[in-house]
Coordinates of C-alpha atoms and ligand atoms in Angstrom, one line a residue:
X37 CA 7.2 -6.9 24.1
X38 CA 7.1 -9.0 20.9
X39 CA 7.7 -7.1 17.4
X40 CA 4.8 -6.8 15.0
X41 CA 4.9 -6.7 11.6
X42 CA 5.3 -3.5 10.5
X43 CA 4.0 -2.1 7.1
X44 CA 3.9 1.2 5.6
X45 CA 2.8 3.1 2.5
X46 CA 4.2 6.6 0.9
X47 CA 2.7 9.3 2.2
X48 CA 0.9 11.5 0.3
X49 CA 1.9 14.6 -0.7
X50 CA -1.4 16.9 0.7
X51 CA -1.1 19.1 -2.5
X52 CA -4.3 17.5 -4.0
X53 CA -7.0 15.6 -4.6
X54 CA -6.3 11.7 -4.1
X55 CA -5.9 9.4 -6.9
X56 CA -5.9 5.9 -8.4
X57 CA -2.2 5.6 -7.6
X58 CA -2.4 7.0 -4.4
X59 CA -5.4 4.4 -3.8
X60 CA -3.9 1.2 -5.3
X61 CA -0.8 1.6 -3.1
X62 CA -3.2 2.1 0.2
X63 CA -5.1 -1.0 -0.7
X64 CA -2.1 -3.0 -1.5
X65 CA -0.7 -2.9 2.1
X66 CA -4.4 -2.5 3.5
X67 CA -4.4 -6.5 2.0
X68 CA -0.8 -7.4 3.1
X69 CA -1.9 -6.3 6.9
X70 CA -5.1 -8.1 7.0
X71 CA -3.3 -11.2 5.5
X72 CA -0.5 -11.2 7.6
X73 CA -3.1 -10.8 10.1
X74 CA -5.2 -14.0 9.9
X75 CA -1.8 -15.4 9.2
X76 CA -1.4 -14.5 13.2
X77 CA 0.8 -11.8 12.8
X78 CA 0.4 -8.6 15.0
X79 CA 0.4 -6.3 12.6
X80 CA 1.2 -2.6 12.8
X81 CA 0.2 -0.4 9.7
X82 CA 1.0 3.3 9.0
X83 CA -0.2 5.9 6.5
X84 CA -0.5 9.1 6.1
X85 CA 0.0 12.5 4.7
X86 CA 3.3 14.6 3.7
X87 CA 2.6 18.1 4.0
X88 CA 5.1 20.5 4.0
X89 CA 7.5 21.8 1.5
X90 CA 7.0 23.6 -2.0
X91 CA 4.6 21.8 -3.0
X92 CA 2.4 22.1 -0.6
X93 CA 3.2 25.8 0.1
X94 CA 2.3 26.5 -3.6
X95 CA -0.6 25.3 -3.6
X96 CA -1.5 26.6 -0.3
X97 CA -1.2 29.7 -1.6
X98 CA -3.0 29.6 -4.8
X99 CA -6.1 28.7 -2.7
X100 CA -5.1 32.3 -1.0
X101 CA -4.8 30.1 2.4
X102 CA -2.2 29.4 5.1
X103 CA -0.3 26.2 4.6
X104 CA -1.1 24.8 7.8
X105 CA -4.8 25.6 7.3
X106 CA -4.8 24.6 3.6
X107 CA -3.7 20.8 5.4
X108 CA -5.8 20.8 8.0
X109 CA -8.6 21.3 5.8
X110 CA -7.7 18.8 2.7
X111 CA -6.6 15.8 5.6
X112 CA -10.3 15.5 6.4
X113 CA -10.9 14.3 2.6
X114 CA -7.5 12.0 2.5
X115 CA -9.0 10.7 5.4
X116 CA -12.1 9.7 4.9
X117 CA -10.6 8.5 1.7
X118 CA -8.5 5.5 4.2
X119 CA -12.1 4.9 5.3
X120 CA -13.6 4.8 2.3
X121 CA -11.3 2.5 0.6
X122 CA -11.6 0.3 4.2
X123 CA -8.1 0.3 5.2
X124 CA -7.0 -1.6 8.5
X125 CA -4.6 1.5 9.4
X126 CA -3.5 1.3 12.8
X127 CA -2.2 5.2 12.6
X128 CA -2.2 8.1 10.6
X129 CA 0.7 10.1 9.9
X130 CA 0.7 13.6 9.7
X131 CA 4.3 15.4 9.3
X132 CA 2.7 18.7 10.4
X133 CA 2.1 16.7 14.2
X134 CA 4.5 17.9 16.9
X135 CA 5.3 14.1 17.5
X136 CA 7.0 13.3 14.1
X137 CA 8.5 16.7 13.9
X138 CA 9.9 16.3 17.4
X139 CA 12.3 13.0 16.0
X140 CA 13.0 15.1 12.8
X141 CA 14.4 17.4 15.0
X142 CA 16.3 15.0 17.0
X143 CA 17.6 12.8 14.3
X144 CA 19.2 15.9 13.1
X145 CA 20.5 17.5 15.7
X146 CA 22.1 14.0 16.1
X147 CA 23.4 13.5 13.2
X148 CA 25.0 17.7 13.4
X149 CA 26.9 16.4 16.3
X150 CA 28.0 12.9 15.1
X151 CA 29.4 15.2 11.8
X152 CA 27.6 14.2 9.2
X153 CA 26.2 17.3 7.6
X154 CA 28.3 20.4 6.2
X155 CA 27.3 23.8 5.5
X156 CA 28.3 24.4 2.1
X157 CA 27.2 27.1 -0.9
X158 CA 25.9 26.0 -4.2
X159 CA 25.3 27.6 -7.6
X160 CA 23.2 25.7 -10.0
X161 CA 20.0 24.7 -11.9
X162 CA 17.2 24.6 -9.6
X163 CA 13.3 23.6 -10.4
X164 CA 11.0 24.7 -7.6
X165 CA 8.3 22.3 -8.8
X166 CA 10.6 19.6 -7.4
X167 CA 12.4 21.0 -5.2
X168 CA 15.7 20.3 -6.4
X169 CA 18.8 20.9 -7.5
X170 CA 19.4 19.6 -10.8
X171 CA 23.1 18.6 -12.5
X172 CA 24.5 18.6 -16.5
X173 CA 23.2 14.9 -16.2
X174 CA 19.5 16.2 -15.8
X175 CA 19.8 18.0 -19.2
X176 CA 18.2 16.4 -22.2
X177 CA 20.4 15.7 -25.6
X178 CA 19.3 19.5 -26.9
X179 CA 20.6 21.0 -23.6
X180 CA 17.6 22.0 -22.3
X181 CA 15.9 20.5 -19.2
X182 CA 12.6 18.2 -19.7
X183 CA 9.4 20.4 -18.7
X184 CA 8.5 17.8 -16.0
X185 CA 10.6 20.3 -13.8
X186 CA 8.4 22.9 -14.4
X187 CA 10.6 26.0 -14.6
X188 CA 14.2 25.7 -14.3
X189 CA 16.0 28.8 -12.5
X190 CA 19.4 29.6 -11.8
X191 CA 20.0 29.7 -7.6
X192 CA 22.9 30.6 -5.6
X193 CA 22.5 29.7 -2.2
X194 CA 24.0 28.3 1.7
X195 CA 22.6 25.1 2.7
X196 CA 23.8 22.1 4.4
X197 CA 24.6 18.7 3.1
X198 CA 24.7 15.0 4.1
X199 CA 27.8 13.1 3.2
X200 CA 26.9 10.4 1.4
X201 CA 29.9 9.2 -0.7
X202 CA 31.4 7.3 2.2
X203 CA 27.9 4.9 2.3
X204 CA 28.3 3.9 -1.4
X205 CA 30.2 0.9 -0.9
X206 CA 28.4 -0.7 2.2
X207 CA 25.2 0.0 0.4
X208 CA 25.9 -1.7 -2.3
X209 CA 27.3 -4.7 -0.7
X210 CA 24.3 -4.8 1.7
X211 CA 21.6 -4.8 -1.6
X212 CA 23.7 -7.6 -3.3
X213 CA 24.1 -9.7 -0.1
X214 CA 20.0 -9.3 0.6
X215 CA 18.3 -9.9 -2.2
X216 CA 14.9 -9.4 -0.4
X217 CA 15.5 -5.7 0.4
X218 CA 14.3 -4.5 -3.1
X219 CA 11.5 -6.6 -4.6
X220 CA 10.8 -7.0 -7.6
X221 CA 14.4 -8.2 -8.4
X222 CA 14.0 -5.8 -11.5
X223 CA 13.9 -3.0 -9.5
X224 CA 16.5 -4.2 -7.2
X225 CA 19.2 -4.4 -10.3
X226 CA 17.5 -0.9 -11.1
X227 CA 19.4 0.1 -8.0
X228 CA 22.8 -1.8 -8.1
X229 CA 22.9 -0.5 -11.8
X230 CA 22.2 3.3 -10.2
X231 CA 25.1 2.7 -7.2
X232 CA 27.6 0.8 -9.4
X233 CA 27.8 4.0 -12.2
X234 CA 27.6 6.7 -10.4
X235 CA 29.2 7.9 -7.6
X236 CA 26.8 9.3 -4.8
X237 CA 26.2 13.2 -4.8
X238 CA 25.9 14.7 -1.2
X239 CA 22.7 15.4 -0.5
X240 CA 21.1 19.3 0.4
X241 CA 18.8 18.4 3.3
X242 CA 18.1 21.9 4.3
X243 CA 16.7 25.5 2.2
X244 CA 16.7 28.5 3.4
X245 CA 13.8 29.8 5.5
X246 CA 13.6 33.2 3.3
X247 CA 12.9 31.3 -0.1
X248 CA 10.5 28.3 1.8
X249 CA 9.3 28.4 5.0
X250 CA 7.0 25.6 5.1
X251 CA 8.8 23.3 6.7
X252 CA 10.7 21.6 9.6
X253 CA 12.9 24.6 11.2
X254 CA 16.4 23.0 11.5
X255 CA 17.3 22.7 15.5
X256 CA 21.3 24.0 15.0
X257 CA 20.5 27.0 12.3
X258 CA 17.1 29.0 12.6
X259 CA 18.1 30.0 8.7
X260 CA 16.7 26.7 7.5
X261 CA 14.4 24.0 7.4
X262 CA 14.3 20.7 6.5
X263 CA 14.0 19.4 2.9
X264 CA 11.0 18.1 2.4
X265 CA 12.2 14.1 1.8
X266 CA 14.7 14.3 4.9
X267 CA 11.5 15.2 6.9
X268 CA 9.0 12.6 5.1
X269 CA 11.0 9.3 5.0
X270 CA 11.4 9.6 9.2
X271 CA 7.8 9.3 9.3
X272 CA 8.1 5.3 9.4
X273 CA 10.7 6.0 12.3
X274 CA 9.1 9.0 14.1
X275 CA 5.9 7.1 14.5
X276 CA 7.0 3.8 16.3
X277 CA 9.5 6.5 18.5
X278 CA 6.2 8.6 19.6
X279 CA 4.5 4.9 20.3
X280 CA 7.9 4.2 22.7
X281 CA 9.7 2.1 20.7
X282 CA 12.9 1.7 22.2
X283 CA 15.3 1.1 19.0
X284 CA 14.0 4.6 17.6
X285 CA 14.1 6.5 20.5
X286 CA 17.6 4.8 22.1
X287 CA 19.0 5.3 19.1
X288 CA 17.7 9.1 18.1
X289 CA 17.9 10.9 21.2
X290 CA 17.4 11.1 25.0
X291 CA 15.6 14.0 24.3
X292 CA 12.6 12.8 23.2
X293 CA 9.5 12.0 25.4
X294 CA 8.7 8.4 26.8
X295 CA 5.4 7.5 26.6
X296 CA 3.7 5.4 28.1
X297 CA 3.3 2.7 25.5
X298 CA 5.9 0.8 24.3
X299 CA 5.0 -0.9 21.1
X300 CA 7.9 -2.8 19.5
X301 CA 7.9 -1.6 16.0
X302 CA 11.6 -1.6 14.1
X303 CA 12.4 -2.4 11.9
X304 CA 9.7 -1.9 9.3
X305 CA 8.5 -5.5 7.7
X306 CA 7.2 -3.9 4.4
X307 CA 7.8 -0.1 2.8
X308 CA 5.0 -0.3 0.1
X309 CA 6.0 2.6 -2.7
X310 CA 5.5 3.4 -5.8
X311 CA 8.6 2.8 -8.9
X312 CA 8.7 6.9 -8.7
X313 CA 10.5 6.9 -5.2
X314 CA 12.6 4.1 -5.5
X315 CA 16.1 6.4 -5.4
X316 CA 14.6 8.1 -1.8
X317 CA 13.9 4.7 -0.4
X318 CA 16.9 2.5 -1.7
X319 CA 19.6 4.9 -1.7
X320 CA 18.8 7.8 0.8
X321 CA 16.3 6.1 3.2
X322 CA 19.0 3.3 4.3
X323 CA 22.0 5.9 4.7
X324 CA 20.1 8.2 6.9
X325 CA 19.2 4.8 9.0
X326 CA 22.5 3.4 9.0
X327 CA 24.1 6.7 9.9
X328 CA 21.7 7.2 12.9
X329 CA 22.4 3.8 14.5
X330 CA 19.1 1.9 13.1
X331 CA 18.6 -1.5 11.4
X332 CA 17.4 -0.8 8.0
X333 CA 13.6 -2.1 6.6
X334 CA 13.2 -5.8 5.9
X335 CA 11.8 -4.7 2.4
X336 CA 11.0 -2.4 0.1
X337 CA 7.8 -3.5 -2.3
X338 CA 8.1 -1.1 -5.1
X339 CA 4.7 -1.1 -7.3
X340 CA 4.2 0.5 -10.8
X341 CA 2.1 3.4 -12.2
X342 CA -1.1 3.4 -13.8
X343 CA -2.6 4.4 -16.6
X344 CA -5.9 5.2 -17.4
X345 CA -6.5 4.3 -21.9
X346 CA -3.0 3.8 -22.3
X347 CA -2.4 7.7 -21.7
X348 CA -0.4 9.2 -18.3
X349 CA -3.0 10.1 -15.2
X350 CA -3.2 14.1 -15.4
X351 CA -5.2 16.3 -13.8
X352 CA -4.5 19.1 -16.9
X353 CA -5.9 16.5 -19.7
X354 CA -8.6 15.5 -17.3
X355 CA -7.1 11.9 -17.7
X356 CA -7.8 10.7 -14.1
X357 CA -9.6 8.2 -12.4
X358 CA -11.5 9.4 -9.3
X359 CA -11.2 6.2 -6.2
X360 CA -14.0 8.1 -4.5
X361 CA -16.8 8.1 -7.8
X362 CA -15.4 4.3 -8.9
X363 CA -16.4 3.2 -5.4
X364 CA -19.8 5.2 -5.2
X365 CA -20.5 3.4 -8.3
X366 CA -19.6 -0.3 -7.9
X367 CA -19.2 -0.5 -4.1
X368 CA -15.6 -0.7 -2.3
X369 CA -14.6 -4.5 -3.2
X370 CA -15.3 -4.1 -6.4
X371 CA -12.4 -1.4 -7.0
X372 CA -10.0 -3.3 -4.5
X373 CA -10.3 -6.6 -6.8
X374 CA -9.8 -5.1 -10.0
X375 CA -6.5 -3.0 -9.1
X376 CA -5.3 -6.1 -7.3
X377 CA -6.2 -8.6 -9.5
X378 CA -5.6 -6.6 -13.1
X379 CA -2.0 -5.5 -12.0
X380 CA 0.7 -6.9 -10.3
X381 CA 2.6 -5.6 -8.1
X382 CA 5.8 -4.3 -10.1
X383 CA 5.0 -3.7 -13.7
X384 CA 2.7 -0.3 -15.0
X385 CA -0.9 -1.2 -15.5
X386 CA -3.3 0.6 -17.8
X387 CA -7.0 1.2 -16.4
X388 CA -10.0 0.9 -18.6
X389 CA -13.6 1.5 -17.7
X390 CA -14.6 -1.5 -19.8
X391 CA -12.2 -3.9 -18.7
X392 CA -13.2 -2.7 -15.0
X393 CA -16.8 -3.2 -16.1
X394 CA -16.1 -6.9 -17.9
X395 CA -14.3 -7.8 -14.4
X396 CA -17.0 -7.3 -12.2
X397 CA -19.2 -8.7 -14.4
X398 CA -17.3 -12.1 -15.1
X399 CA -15.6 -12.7 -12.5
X400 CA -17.4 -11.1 -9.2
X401 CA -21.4 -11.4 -10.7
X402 CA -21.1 -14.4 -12.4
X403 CA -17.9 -16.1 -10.6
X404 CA -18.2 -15.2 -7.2
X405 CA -21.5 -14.2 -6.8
X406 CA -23.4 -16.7 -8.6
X407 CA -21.4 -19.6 -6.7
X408 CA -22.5 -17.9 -3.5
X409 CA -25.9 -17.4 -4.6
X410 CA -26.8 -20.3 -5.9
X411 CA -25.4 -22.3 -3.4
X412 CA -26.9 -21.1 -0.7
X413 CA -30.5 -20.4 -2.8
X414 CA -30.6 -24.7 -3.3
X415 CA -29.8 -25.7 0.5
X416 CA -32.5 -23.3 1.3
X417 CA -35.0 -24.7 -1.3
X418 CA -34.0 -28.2 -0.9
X419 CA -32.8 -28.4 2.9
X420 CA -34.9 -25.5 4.2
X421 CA -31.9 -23.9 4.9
X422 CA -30.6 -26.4 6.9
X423 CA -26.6 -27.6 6.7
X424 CA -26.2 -31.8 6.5
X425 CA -24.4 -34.2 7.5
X426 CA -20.4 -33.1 7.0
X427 CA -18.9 -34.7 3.2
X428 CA -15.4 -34.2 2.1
X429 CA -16.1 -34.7 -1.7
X430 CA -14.1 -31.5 -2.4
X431 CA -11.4 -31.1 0.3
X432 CA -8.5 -32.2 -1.0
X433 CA -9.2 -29.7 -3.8
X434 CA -9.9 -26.7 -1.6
X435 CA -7.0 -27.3 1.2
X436 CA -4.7 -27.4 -2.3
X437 CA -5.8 -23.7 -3.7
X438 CA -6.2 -22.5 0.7
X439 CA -2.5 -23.9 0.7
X440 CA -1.5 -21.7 -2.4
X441 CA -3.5 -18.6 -1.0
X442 CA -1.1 -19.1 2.1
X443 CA 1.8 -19.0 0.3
X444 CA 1.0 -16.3 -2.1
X445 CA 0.4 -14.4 1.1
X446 CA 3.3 -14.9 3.1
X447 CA 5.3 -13.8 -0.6
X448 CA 3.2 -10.7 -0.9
X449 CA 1.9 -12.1 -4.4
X450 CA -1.5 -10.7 -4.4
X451 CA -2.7 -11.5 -7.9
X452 CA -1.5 -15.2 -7.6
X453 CA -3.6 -15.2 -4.9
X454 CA -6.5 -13.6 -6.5
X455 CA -6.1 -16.3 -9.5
X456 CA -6.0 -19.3 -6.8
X457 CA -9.0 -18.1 -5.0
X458 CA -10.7 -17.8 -8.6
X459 CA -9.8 -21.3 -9.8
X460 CA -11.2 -22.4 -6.8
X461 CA -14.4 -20.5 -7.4
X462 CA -14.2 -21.9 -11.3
X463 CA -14.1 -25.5 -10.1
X464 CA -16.9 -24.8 -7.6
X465 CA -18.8 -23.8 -10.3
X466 CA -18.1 -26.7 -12.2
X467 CA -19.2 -29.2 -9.7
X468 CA -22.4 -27.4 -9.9
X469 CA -22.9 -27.9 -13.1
X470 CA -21.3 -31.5 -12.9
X471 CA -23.3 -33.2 -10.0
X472 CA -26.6 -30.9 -11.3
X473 CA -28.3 -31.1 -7.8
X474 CA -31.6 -29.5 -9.2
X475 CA -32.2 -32.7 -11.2
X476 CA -31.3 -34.3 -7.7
X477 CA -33.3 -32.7 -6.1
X478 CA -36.5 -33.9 -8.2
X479 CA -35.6 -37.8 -7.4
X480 CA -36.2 -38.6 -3.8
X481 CA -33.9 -41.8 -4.2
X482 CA -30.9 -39.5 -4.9
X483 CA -31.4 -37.4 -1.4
X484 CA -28.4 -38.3 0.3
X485 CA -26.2 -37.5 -2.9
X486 CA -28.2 -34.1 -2.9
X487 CA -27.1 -34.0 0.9
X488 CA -23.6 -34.6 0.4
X489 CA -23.7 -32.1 -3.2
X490 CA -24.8 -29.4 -1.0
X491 CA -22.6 -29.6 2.4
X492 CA -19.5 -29.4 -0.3
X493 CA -21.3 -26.6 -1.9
X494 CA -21.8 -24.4 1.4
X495 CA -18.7 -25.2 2.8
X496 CA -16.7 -23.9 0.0
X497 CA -18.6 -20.3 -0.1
X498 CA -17.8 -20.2 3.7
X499 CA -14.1 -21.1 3.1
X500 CA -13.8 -19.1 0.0
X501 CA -15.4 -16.0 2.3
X502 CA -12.0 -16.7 4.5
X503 CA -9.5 -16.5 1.6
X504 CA -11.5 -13.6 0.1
X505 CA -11.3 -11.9 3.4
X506 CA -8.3 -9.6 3.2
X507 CA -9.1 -8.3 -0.6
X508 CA -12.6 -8.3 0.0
X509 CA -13.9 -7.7 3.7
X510 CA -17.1 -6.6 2.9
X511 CA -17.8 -9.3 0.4
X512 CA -16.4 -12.0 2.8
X513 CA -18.4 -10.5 5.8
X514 CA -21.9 -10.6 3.9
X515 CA -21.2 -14.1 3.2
X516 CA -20.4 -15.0 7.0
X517 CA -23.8 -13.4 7.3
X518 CA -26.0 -14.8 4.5
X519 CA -24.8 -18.4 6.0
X520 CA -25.7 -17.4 9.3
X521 CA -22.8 -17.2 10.9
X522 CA -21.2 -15.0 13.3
X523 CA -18.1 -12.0 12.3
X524 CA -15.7 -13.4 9.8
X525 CA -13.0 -15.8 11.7
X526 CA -9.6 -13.8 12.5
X527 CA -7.4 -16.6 12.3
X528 CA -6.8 -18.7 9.3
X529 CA -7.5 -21.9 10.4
X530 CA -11.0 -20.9 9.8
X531 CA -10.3 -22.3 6.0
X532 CA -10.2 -25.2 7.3
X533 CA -12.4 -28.0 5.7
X534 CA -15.2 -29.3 7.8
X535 CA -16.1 -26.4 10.3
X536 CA -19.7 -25.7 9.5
X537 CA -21.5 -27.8 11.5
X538 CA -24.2 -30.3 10.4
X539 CA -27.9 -29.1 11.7
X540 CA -26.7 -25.0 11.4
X541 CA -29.3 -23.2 9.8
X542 CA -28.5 -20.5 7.3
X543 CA -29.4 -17.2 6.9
X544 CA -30.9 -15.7 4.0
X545 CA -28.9 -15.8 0.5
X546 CA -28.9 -12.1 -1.8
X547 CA -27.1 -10.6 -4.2
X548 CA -23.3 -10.3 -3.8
X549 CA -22.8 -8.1 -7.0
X550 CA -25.8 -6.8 -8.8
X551 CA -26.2 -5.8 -12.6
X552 CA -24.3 -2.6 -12.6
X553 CA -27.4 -0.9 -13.0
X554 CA -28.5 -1.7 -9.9
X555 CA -25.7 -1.3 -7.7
X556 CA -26.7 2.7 -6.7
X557 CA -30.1 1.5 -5.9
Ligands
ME8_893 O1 5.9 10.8 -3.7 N1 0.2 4.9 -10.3 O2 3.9 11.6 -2.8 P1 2.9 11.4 -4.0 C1 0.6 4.3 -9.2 N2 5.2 12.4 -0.7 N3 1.2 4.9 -8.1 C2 1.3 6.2 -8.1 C3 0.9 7.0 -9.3 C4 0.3 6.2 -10.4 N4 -0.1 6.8 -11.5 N5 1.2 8.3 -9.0 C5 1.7 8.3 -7.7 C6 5.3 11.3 -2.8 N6 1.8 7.1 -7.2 C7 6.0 11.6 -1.5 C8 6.2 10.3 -0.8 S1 7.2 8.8 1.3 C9 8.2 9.1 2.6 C10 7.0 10.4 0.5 C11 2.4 6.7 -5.9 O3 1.6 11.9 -3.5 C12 3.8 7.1 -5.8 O4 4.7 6.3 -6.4 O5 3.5 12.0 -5.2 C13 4.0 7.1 -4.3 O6 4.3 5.9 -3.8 C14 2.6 7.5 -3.8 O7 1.7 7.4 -4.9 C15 2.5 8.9 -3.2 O8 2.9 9.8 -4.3

């Protein structure tokens, strides 16, 4: 069984309602997938939901409901928020399913035995917001703790701990010697700089069942459960183990089921997070791994936060941006391209309804749209519709930017790929304006000039439909369609030049991206 490329996201915490963050981060590796996919990669991609610990107990409560109610009831809107945002998700996570929490239990009860945990007690600072311990290093320059911990409490308490110290030095070696594992290379430094200055704290993977129940009990002591990031990060392990994957399941226990299927996941291609996380993925994530027998991930592509008017996202100052009302709004491509194409993947980005708004109108109306439209709109008034004779006027320009696309692909560079496919659209335009086929058009003796203006014209919107694909799918399906042609190709070679055949009739050109003030009609 061959390997597929595996890629992940964070998964939520179900304490919520979703968010801009949370949505970017989906439709980042939603585009990666269906890249890698017409690339002719089998792909495998998982997201999902987090749902125990604090957190979610809290707010469980608050709604006067039982945790595993309170999820059952707010996965249906995280959900049909994957739908809505039209991600390619292969599975959905849940680490309240007997399947993940079945290889939780096992990688502990391995790692018990193989003597990596002690059972230890701790006084100290604790904020149940965050569910953490927190050290004289947490402490501001005035002593006191910053209020991003919420209330800070004094705990004395059993639990057990992981032995980390004795992974510091491999860890760091293994980041230095693989300089792909972190991406960008700023965050990667971000984490040599953490290893090489401090030396590793064990870590408390367990609290007591009396103070929080909600959570994974732990198999050797029915005292506990699991802390609530031991538990999450095995969710990219747990799921390719309950799929059969042999290098999770050889490696975490014999007593876990076989099933039937046997998909060949690990390692994991891609962990997409966010620049929050990075300490849980870079530092905690690969020691659990390492200690449990598995390879680590290929790589981890950390993204930045968003603002919304240069202010933090915050539900208490109402400064949020709601996916689900942006999309209702201006339709689902339309909020995939501008995250993608206004913010790179690494730096913070800052959300404004008018630069959203000047977006779509530049660059999707009049860019993408109008090429499309007015394309199409002359072969049909001029040609009845009707494709002619094959010209290659403008292939050596559009195999340069599809070459480009590819390789901003396979590098995970999404905006460099959205500004290709737009210079491409840009110099499509141009030619429009530059070989003016509606004054052909009125001079009989310049038909075949018109002829050959027009197959470069439709041929691009069909190859630009390909390289829009992945960021776009509904966009680059409604093309497919308006030039009468069947479902979008699945392989890549699609974009090459020269595949719409002379004699194909078209279908009927519309509207890609109407005035704003008609999209909701
Ligand atoms: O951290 N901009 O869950 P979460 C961009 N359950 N990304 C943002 C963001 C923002 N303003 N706010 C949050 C958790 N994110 C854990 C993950 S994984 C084993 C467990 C990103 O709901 C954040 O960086 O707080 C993270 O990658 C994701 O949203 C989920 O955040």
């Amino acid at each position: 069984m061959d390997k597929r490329f595996y890629i992940t996201t964070a998964i939520d915490y179900l304490n919520g309602q979703p968010h801009l963050g949370h949505a970017y981060e989906k439709v980042i590796a939603d585009v990666i997938a269906r890249s890698r996919r017409l690339l002719g990669e089998q792909v495998f991609f998982l997201t999902g939901l987090d749902e125990h610990g604090q957190k979610v107990q809290q707010a469980a409560l608050s709604e006067g409901k039982q945790p595993q109610q309170y999820c059952d009831d707010l996965a249906k809107s995280w959900m049909s928020l994957a739908q809505k945002l039209g991600l390619t998700n292969d599975d959905f996570v849940r680490t309240t399913e007997p399947r993940h929490k079945k290889v939780v239990q096992a990688l502990l009860t391995k790692l018990h035995r193989e003597d990596h945990f002690y059972k230890a007690q701790h006084e100290g600072y604790y904020s149940p917001k965050e569910e953490t311990f927190l050290t004289e290093k947490d402490r501001r320059p005035d002593g006191t703790f910053d209020p991003s911990w919420g209330e800070v409490i004094r705990l004395k308490e059993d639990n057990y701990y992981f032995k980390l110290k004795q992974h510091q030095t491999w860890l760091i070696d293994y980041i230095e010697s693989h300089p792909e594992f972190v991406q960008p290379t700023y965050r990667r430094n971000e984490v040599l700089g953490f290893l090489k200055n401090n030396t590793l704290e064990d870590l408390c993977i367990t609290r007591p069942a009396a103070r929080l129940n909600w959570g994974i009990p732990v198999p050797f002591d029915s005292g506990f459960v699991t802390y609530v990031w031991f538990d999450a990060l095995v969710n990219y392990a747990s799921i390719p183990a309950a799929l059969g994957d042999r290098v999770v399941v050889d490696a975490v226990g014999s007593q876990l089921p076989t099933p039937d299927s046997q998909l060949s996941l690990w390692p994991a291609d891609i962990h997409v997070i966010g620049k929050d996380i990075l300490k849980f993925h870079a530092v905690y994530w690969p020691i659990m791994l390492k200690a449990a027998g598995l390879p680590l991930p290929k790589q981890l592509l950390v993204h930045g936060f968003w603002q919304k008017d240069n202010a933090k996202i915050s539900k208490s100052t109402g400064n949020i941006i709601d996916p689900i009302a942006v999309i209702d709004e201006w339709g689902i491509d339309a909020f995939r391209f501008y995250v993608l194409r206004e913010l790179d993947i690494g730096p913070d980005g800052n959300w404004t309804d008018a630069g959203f708004a000047a977006r779509y109108q530049a660059e999707l109306a009049n860019g993408l749209g109008n090429l499309v439209n007015r394309s199409l709109s002359m072969l049909k008034r001029y040609r009845g519709g009707v494709v002619p004779a094959v010209s290659n006027e403008l292939k050596p320009v559009v195999e340069e930017f599809a070459q480009k696309v590819e390789t901003a692909w396979r590098d995970n560079e999404l905006q460099a790929a959205l500004i290709h496919i737009w210079s491409l659209i840009t110099r499509a335009n141009q030619y429009v304006d530059q070989t003016a086929p509606f004054k052909l058009a009125k001079d009989p003796a310049q038909a075949s000039r018109l002829d050959e203006v027009l197959y470069n014209l439709t041929e691009v919107c069909r190859i630009v439909a390909v390289l829009v694909s992945p960021f776009l799918p509904t966009t680059a399906a409604r093309i497919y369609e308006q030039l009468g042609l069947r479902a979008l190709p699945e392989t890549f070679s699609a974009a090459q030049w020269g595949a719409l055949p002379a004699g194909h009739t078209i279908g009927e050109p519309a509207p890609l991206f109407p005035r704003r003030d008609e999209v909701k009609k």
